[in-house]
Amino acid sequence: MSARASATLYGARVARASWLGRLIARATARDLSAFVVPGPEIARARGLDLRAAGLHLSPTPRHANVLVVVGWLPEGLREPAAVAYTQMPRPRAVLALGAKGVSPLPGPDVFVDLDQGALDDGVAKLRRLFAEGAFDPEAESFEAAALRSKTRYACPMHPEVVQDEPSTCPQCGMDLIPREGAAGAGHGHADHGHGGQDHAHHEGMDHDEDTGEDTGGQAHGWLPHPGGAEDEHDDAEHGESGYVEGSGEGHSHEGHGREHGLAHGDAGGGFETREHGGHGGMNHENMDQGTEDHNEEGPAHEKHGDMDKGGMNHGGHESMDHGDMGFMSMVEMTQGTPRSSDGLQMEWVETPFGPLFPGLPGGLSLTFTLDGDTVAQTQAGSAVGARAWEGLNGPVESFAERLAGLDPLSPLSYRLLALRAVESAAGARVDESDALARVGALERERAASHLNWLAGFGYLIGYSWLAKRAEELQLALLRADAEEVAGIRTRVRQFTRRVERTPLLRRKLAGVGRVPDLDRAVGPVARTGGRRIDARLEEETYLPLGFEPVVLEGDDAHARLRARLAEAEQSLGFVEEAGGVSTPGAAPEIDGASGRGAATVETPRGAANLALTLEDGDVTITELETPSARHLGLVEGVTEQRELADALVGVASLDLSPWEVVR
Amino acid sequence: MPLYVALLVGAIMFGIGLYGALSQTNLVMIMMGVEVMLGGALVNLVAFWRFLHPTVYPGQTFFLIIMTVMALDMAVGFGVGTARFRARGSVEAEEAGELKG
Amino acid sequence: MILQTAFMGLFGIAAIWFAVVVFRTHSMVRSALALLFSQAALGAMFLAMQAEFLGVLQIMMMATEMAIMAIFMVMFMMDPGGLGQMEMTHQKRLSQAAGVIGAFAALGIAFLAGWGNPAATAPGPQAQLRGLGLDLMERSMLIFETAGVTILTAMVAATAVAVATRSATKRKEDRE
Amino acid sequence: MTTVLIILALLVGAYLVAVLEGWVSTGRFRPAAPVLSGVALLGRESLVPRKPDRIFFEVGPVLLLVSAVLAAAVLPLSPGLIITDLATGALFVNAALAYVMVALLMAGWGPDGAYAMVGGFRFLGQLVGYSMPIVMTIVGVAMRAESLVTTQIVESQATLPNAVYQPVGFVVFFVAAMSVCFLPPFDLPTAPGELAGGVTAEYTGWRLAVMRLARAVLVVTLAASVTVFYLGGWNGPVLPPWAWTAAKTLAVAAVMLVAGRHVPRLREEHLLAWYWKIAIPLALLNILYVGIVLIAGSSSSMSM
């Protein structure tokens, strides 16, 4: 697909190529803004400098015209990426780096290898493509099967009645009301483990201009998981089976605008409005019906009676007999709902922050239920993690390679983990110089990883200088050879001092991201809670280096920031002492050895444990414990009842890697 | 002539505000009605100042005081509203039965 | 004079139209913003009436005031989308009657009373500002200061009422 | 004629601000970048969200632009070069800028997206913080000029700019001005990292171009108001008056743009707390201080 013959852009905008068009196309070619999938941190971890290549990074696909896909795209991200693509205004392009196959996405317009030189070439190619083919009268419209939305018909009274054809409800005889849902219903919620998650936010946009594209194809959010768009979700947990399509008959007039809200369960609506507590259905119905006919006609009451029953089935709110009161009771509406911490109940809006959220690592799917701008509930998961560790089993020769591929954010640590576990299983020993070189590589990765985290964190907290400088240092470190590391260490030290002197930084971060359950934490998160936990303490190689972990008090985002900076500097010191940054080679010579082995490596995020059995050159993982898997459980405690920005800072400060988590 | 235009506008605004304040069930909407009524009063005030006594400034002072009253009405209204919302979860007038004397 | 009347009429109609929208729309935020534009149109009308300071003040004050109204609106109604088709009025007939009677009463007074000859000119804006300032600082000082202190008291009192004390929250939790 | 000139000056200013912003954020000086990106945006589709509040969605960016231009209408570029010299000029600036918040609220509400909405309401909260200090500091300025007319305010600073005369007011006003044009660290409504662009997140194509233009004009307007109120406007030796105003305005804009890069974004709670607990008392003190200085100046019969 990449070998498209002529220089046409798949995502061209439908327009005749006039002189004006050519002018605009040329301008577009010189103004490329990129939305990076899975995320800019992956590009950085792979040593790519997108800015240097001339791409402007955009926080939302709406402002971008190039979708940059870095490396292999895991299954869970393909649909979100395709959604992001549909949400980019045309002309748009896909730039794939390193891997091509990204199924719901169209084939890449430009495909290059994963390195800086190739990236530069790719951007140049992209510019040519834009200059020549940004406007095309015959541009195809992009339509991914999974994204096509489909109109289905539901009964306003009985949400369980959903049919493909317009007809009447078998239970009450009312006309069914159309609503939109995704065709790919098979990708339901259970599949993604997301409970009531839906594409709440960023709904599709109607291409209102000049395109013949099926607007239904755009009916999905980019940040959210484009799963099934049915709205009967999450019933058990929130007792909201009383969802009713509120955008019924009388609802369509544009003049009264907002076709969603409480009386609206349409997944196609912007806000995912959820009822909490046990009496969802009822109030909806009253609202729906209570409009015009209340004061005038009698039959309305009868309807209400009907509905009361309907509601009660779902909610069991016995006393709810306001059919003849003529208005919706706010008291009853708010009665059973969970209270906000400040006692002021606001509507709960479920908002996805991920898997492609610019401030968080790509692939981390976070869903906040917002109560105003306070996070009331949190669901955290990973869209990119492995389905199961079993996928990593296999021949021992390539085992290290496979485990290293697990997490693009810290591949070396996992390679090392694999090697050590295999060696322990086979009873092999590593000589001293090798071990030292490994330490050098591991510590360099630690420093780079911390700087990479810092770049993303700086972006999240709106501290551009920090983000930029951290990125520069990280990229320089990845490209540095052994001699240059010393220079980088000095720069990191200066950087640290500068960060410590930054006004307002402490005020912003102190107290944010406290972990209520520190016992579950490992790595820097635990160490900033004053715990001296570090797998490196037990390693012999570190003894002569005089290793002492960076332990800080504070247990908040600021302490974590300082600790990571200090660790980065410390690690660079070890790299200097180790005298080399060579990556550890392939697995040692193991000839059909069998046995059980276990190893622990202090990855940049904390200790990862691996236990495996080796049998005739085949590896079977019996246990793999990663720091992010442990930390993912901390997210709720860090975010709930926090202001949105604080919650995000808290999550980011944990430095989660969604890649090393089982979905 | 312009005086009558202003008075007409003032009167209609007052009528709309009165209707709103009486018909709405929600506290905030009731307050909006009151604001519309006060707006009508403001129009009259400015018109009287401009067309009847343009050199007498207490008219403008009175305007400022009405504006203060509007702000005050907001402050007190929302204070009470928030307290009620906290206590009862509603700011519907229909549900404020216990406020009856 | 005719131009003035025309502008006053124009802004007056805008104000009335937006005021009607306030109670006609189903979206809370639209209500609040319609009220804002209604009041801003009144401010423009004041400008047309050569009350520059008052007009600008009205336009400025109302922006903030109504925006805050919008926030409370959304908060109390628990609904960003407006309640759609929900009925939120009561005693409709009575209110309509009251509104119409109120308007007609005001109109009656307006048109039946003899207002005397309208003044053709008003002092310039600079003179107005000066006059208003002097009035505030001399004759009406006590009144204005009283109003200022009153609003401060009201604000403090309202905040005190609205902010739940720790003990009150606790009591409520106990009760529940 | 003056109107055209001022609007032209505003556009040029907005252009330069855009160049500056690009320079500051990417580290590369690309004088053509704003034009390219503007033209490119015009060439892109402008999408409308699925269920927008259409009126708000369309009006938001335009209102933002209009209120920024209106505020600039009473700011003089040089003596006589002003669109309208209102008797209530200093107040009018505030009145026009109040609608920045309305515009952002509309832009946040309109597209029917959670990020945008949170952004819009965040700016409303921000307004609750900055609106009082900004008015109060202007009172200090107007007291010295004994007028709300902007040209007279500039003239009152012929000997000594207000930035020196009342430094406290200057600092408070400068900070508040940065909040009005939601520049970092006050970019709560548009936070790219926290809200993926916030109120601007749903705008694409020419609507986004309008939004960005409005934002740049807003920065120019606020920088110009700092210049007029505190830096003595057109006063200065050698250069022609308009050049002084332009140079000062650009310098202020540059400081605003650079300053934000070196501090993290503020937290909403801190923003409010600091404005109410620190800025407002400071602004009140400033008024008191100016009053005392004025009385002392007039009673000591120094011809000032």
PDB file of N, CA, C and O in Angstrom, chain D residues 3 37 39 43 58 69 97 114 130 145 147-148 156 159 163 173 179 185 189 201 209 244 255 267 279 283 286 299:
ATOM      1  N   THR D   3      -9.206  54.500  12.124  1.00  0.00           N
ATOM      2  CA  THR D   3      -9.677  53.151  12.429  1.00  0.00           C
ATOM      3  C   THR D   3      -8.905  52.117  11.621  1.00  0.00           C
ATOM      4  O   THR D   3      -8.401  51.123  12.153  1.00  0.00           O
ATOM      5  N   SER D  37       0.998  29.076   8.375  1.00  0.00           N
ATOM      6  CA  SER D  37       0.071  28.279   9.153  1.00  0.00           C
ATOM      7  C   SER D  37      -1.347  28.814   9.013  1.00  0.00           C
ATOM      8  O   SER D  37      -2.309  28.042   8.982  1.00  0.00           O
ATOM      9  N   VAL D  39      -2.593  30.284   6.267  1.00  0.00           N
ATOM     10  CA  VAL D  39      -3.079  29.839   4.954  1.00  0.00           C
ATOM     11  C   VAL D  39      -3.397  28.352   4.991  1.00  0.00           C
ATOM     12  O   VAL D  39      -4.421  27.894   4.469  1.00  0.00           O
ATOM     13  N   GLY D  43      -6.937  26.248   4.372  1.00  0.00           N
ATOM     14  CA  GLY D  43      -7.088  25.167   3.410  1.00  0.00           C
ATOM     15  C   GLY D  43      -7.620  23.891   4.015  1.00  0.00           C
ATOM     16  O   GLY D  43      -8.012  22.978   3.302  1.00  0.00           O
ATOM     17  N   GLU D  58     -20.226  28.872  16.872  1.00  0.00           N
ATOM     18  CA  GLU D  58     -19.811  29.804  15.827  1.00  0.00           C
ATOM     19  C   GLU D  58     -19.440  31.158  16.404  1.00  0.00           C
ATOM     20  O   GLU D  58     -18.515  31.821  15.947  1.00  0.00           O
ATOM     21  N   VAL D  69     -10.598  43.487  19.760  1.00  0.00           N
ATOM     22  CA  VAL D  69     -10.483  44.673  18.917  1.00  0.00           C
ATOM     23  C   VAL D  69     -11.167  45.859  19.594  1.00  0.00           C
ATOM     24  O   VAL D  69     -10.640  46.976  19.591  1.00  0.00           O
ATOM     25  N   LEU D  97     -12.995  43.583  27.756  1.00  0.00           N
ATOM     26  CA  LEU D  97     -12.249  42.375  28.093  1.00  0.00           C
ATOM     27  C   LEU D  97     -13.093  41.385  28.886  1.00  0.00           C
ATOM     28  O   LEU D  97     -12.795  40.192  28.908  1.00  0.00           O
ATOM     29  N   ALA D 114     -16.157  17.468  26.692  1.00  0.00           N
ATOM     30  CA  ALA D 114     -15.846  17.670  28.106  1.00  0.00           C
ATOM     31  C   ALA D 114     -14.607  18.530  28.296  1.00  0.00           C
ATOM     32  O   ALA D 114     -14.578  19.390  29.164  1.00  0.00           O
ATOM     33  N   TYR D 130      -9.041  37.375  38.431  1.00  0.00           N
ATOM     34  CA  TYR D 130      -8.324  38.546  37.929  1.00  0.00           C
ATOM     35  C   TYR D 130      -9.179  39.793  37.771  1.00  0.00           C
ATOM     36  O   TYR D 130      -8.653  40.895  37.692  1.00  0.00           O
ATOM     37  N   ALA D 145      -4.130  60.328  36.822  1.00  0.00           N
ATOM     38  CA  ALA D 145      -4.439  61.138  35.646  1.00  0.00           C
ATOM     39  C   ALA D 145      -5.642  62.033  35.895  1.00  0.00           C
ATOM     40  O   ALA D 145      -5.922  62.915  35.098  1.00  0.00           O
ATOM     41  N   SER D 147      -8.522  61.204  35.434  1.00  0.00           N
ATOM     42  CA  SER D 147      -9.375  61.018  34.261  1.00  0.00           C
ATOM     43  C   SER D 147      -9.406  59.537  33.900  1.00  0.00           C
ATOM     44  O   SER D 147      -8.481  58.788  34.201  1.00  0.00           O
ATOM     45  N   LEU D 148     -10.493  59.152  33.261  1.00  0.00           N
ATOM     46  CA  LEU D 148     -10.558  57.786  32.726  1.00  0.00           C
ATOM     47  C   LEU D 148     -10.191  57.769  31.243  1.00  0.00           C
ATOM     48  O   LEU D 148     -10.165  56.722  30.623  1.00  0.00           O
ATOM     49  N   SER D 156      -0.515  61.988  31.542  1.00  0.00           N
ATOM     50  CA  SER D 156      -0.162  62.141  32.959  1.00  0.00           C
ATOM     51  C   SER D 156       1.183  61.486  33.262  1.00  0.00           C
ATOM     52  O   SER D 156       1.774  61.730  34.306  1.00  0.00           O
ATOM     53  N   THR D 159       6.186  62.782  32.683  1.00  0.00           N
ATOM     54  CA  THR D 159       7.437  62.889  33.427  1.00  0.00           C
ATOM     55  C   THR D 159       7.894  61.555  33.988  1.00  0.00           C
ATOM     56  O   THR D 159       9.083  61.251  34.020  1.00  0.00           O
ATOM     57  N   ALA D 163       4.695  52.753  35.868  1.00  0.00           N
ATOM     58  CA  ALA D 163       5.400  51.561  36.330  1.00  0.00           C
ATOM     59  C   ALA D 163       6.362  51.921  37.446  1.00  0.00           C
ATOM     60  O   ALA D 163       6.625  51.117  38.345  1.00  0.00           O
ATOM     61  N   PHE D 173      -1.180  44.518  37.759  1.00  0.00           N
ATOM     62  CA  PHE D 173      -1.865  44.652  36.476  1.00  0.00           C
ATOM     63  C   PHE D 173      -1.221  43.765  35.427  1.00  0.00           C
ATOM     64  O   PHE D 173      -1.909  43.131  34.617  1.00  0.00           O
ATOM     65  N   SER D 179      -3.273  36.908  32.723  1.00  0.00           N
ATOM     66  CA  SER D 179      -4.386  35.977  32.938  1.00  0.00           C
ATOM     67  C   SER D 179      -5.492  36.217  31.929  1.00  0.00           C
ATOM     68  O   SER D 179      -6.132  35.275  31.480  1.00  0.00           O
ATOM     69  N   PRO D 185       1.802  31.179  32.516  1.00  0.00           N
ATOM     70  CA  PRO D 185       1.277  30.015  33.250  1.00  0.00           C
ATOM     71  C   PRO D 185      -0.219  30.116  33.580  1.00  0.00           C
ATOM     72  O   PRO D 185      -0.688  29.403  34.434  1.00  0.00           O
ATOM     73  N   PRO D 189      -7.462  27.486  30.623  1.00  0.00           N
ATOM     74  CA  PRO D 189      -8.537  27.059  29.725  1.00  0.00           C
ATOM     75  C   PRO D 189      -8.054  26.339  28.476  1.00  0.00           C
ATOM     76  O   PRO D 189      -8.829  25.621  27.853  1.00  0.00           O
ATOM     77  N   ALA D 201      -9.861  22.951  21.567  1.00  0.00           N
ATOM     78  CA  ALA D 201      -9.651  21.564  21.133  1.00  0.00           C
ATOM     79  C   ALA D 201     -10.562  21.157  19.989  1.00  0.00           C
ATOM     80  O   ALA D 201     -10.198  20.331  19.169  1.00  0.00           O
ATOM     81  N   ALA D 209      -8.291  29.197  12.840  1.00  0.00           N
ATOM     82  CA  ALA D 209      -7.503  30.350  12.423  1.00  0.00           C
ATOM     83  C   ALA D 209      -8.049  31.614  13.075  1.00  0.00           C
ATOM     84  O   ALA D 209      -7.282  32.442  13.581  1.00  0.00           O
ATOM     85  N   TRP D 244       7.203  54.549  19.704  1.00  0.00           N
ATOM     86  CA  TRP D 244       7.379  54.226  21.116  1.00  0.00           C
ATOM     87  C   TRP D 244       6.282  53.273  21.597  1.00  0.00           C
ATOM     88  O   TRP D 244       6.567  52.275  22.247  1.00  0.00           O
ATOM     89  N   VAL D 255       7.899  39.889  26.831  1.00  0.00           N
ATOM     90  CA  VAL D 255       8.102  39.483  28.225  1.00  0.00           C
ATOM     91  C   VAL D 255       7.010  38.518  28.654  1.00  0.00           C
ATOM     92  O   VAL D 255       7.265  37.491  29.291  1.00  0.00           O
ATOM     93  N   ARG D 267      -2.077  26.290  39.588  1.00  0.00           N
ATOM     94  CA  ARG D 267      -3.282  25.537  39.936  1.00  0.00           C
ATOM     95  C   ARG D 267      -4.415  26.507  40.143  1.00  0.00           C
ATOM     96  O   ARG D 267      -4.224  27.597  40.690  1.00  0.00           O
ATOM     97  N   ALA D 279      -3.266  39.731  45.639  1.00  0.00           N
ATOM     98  CA  ALA D 279      -3.364  40.773  44.622  1.00  0.00           C
ATOM     99  C   ALA D 279      -4.383  41.846  44.996  1.00  0.00           C
ATOM    100  O   ALA D 279      -4.112  43.032  44.826  1.00  0.00           O
ATOM    101  N   ALA D 283      -3.640  45.699  45.488  1.00  0.00           N
ATOM    102  CA  ALA D 283      -4.263  46.709  44.644  1.00  0.00           C
ATOM    103  C   ALA D 283      -4.910  47.784  45.502  1.00  0.00           C
ATOM    104  O   ALA D 283      -4.806  48.982  45.200  1.00  0.00           O
ATOM    105  N   ASN D 286      -2.300  49.913  46.838  1.00  0.00           N
ATOM    106  CA  ASN D 286      -1.810  50.766  45.771  1.00  0.00           C
ATOM    107  C   ASN D 286      -2.684  52.017  45.648  1.00  0.00           C
ATOM    108  O   ASN D 286      -2.179  53.127  45.502  1.00  0.00           O
ATOM    109  N   SER D 299      -0.435  69.166  48.411  1.00  0.00           N
ATOM    110  CA  SER D 299      -0.373  70.038  49.583  1.00  0.00           C
ATOM    111  C   SER D 299       1.001  70.675  49.708  1.00  0.00           C
ATOM    112  O   SER D 299       1.150  71.766  50.236  1.00  0.00           O
TER     113      SER D 299
END
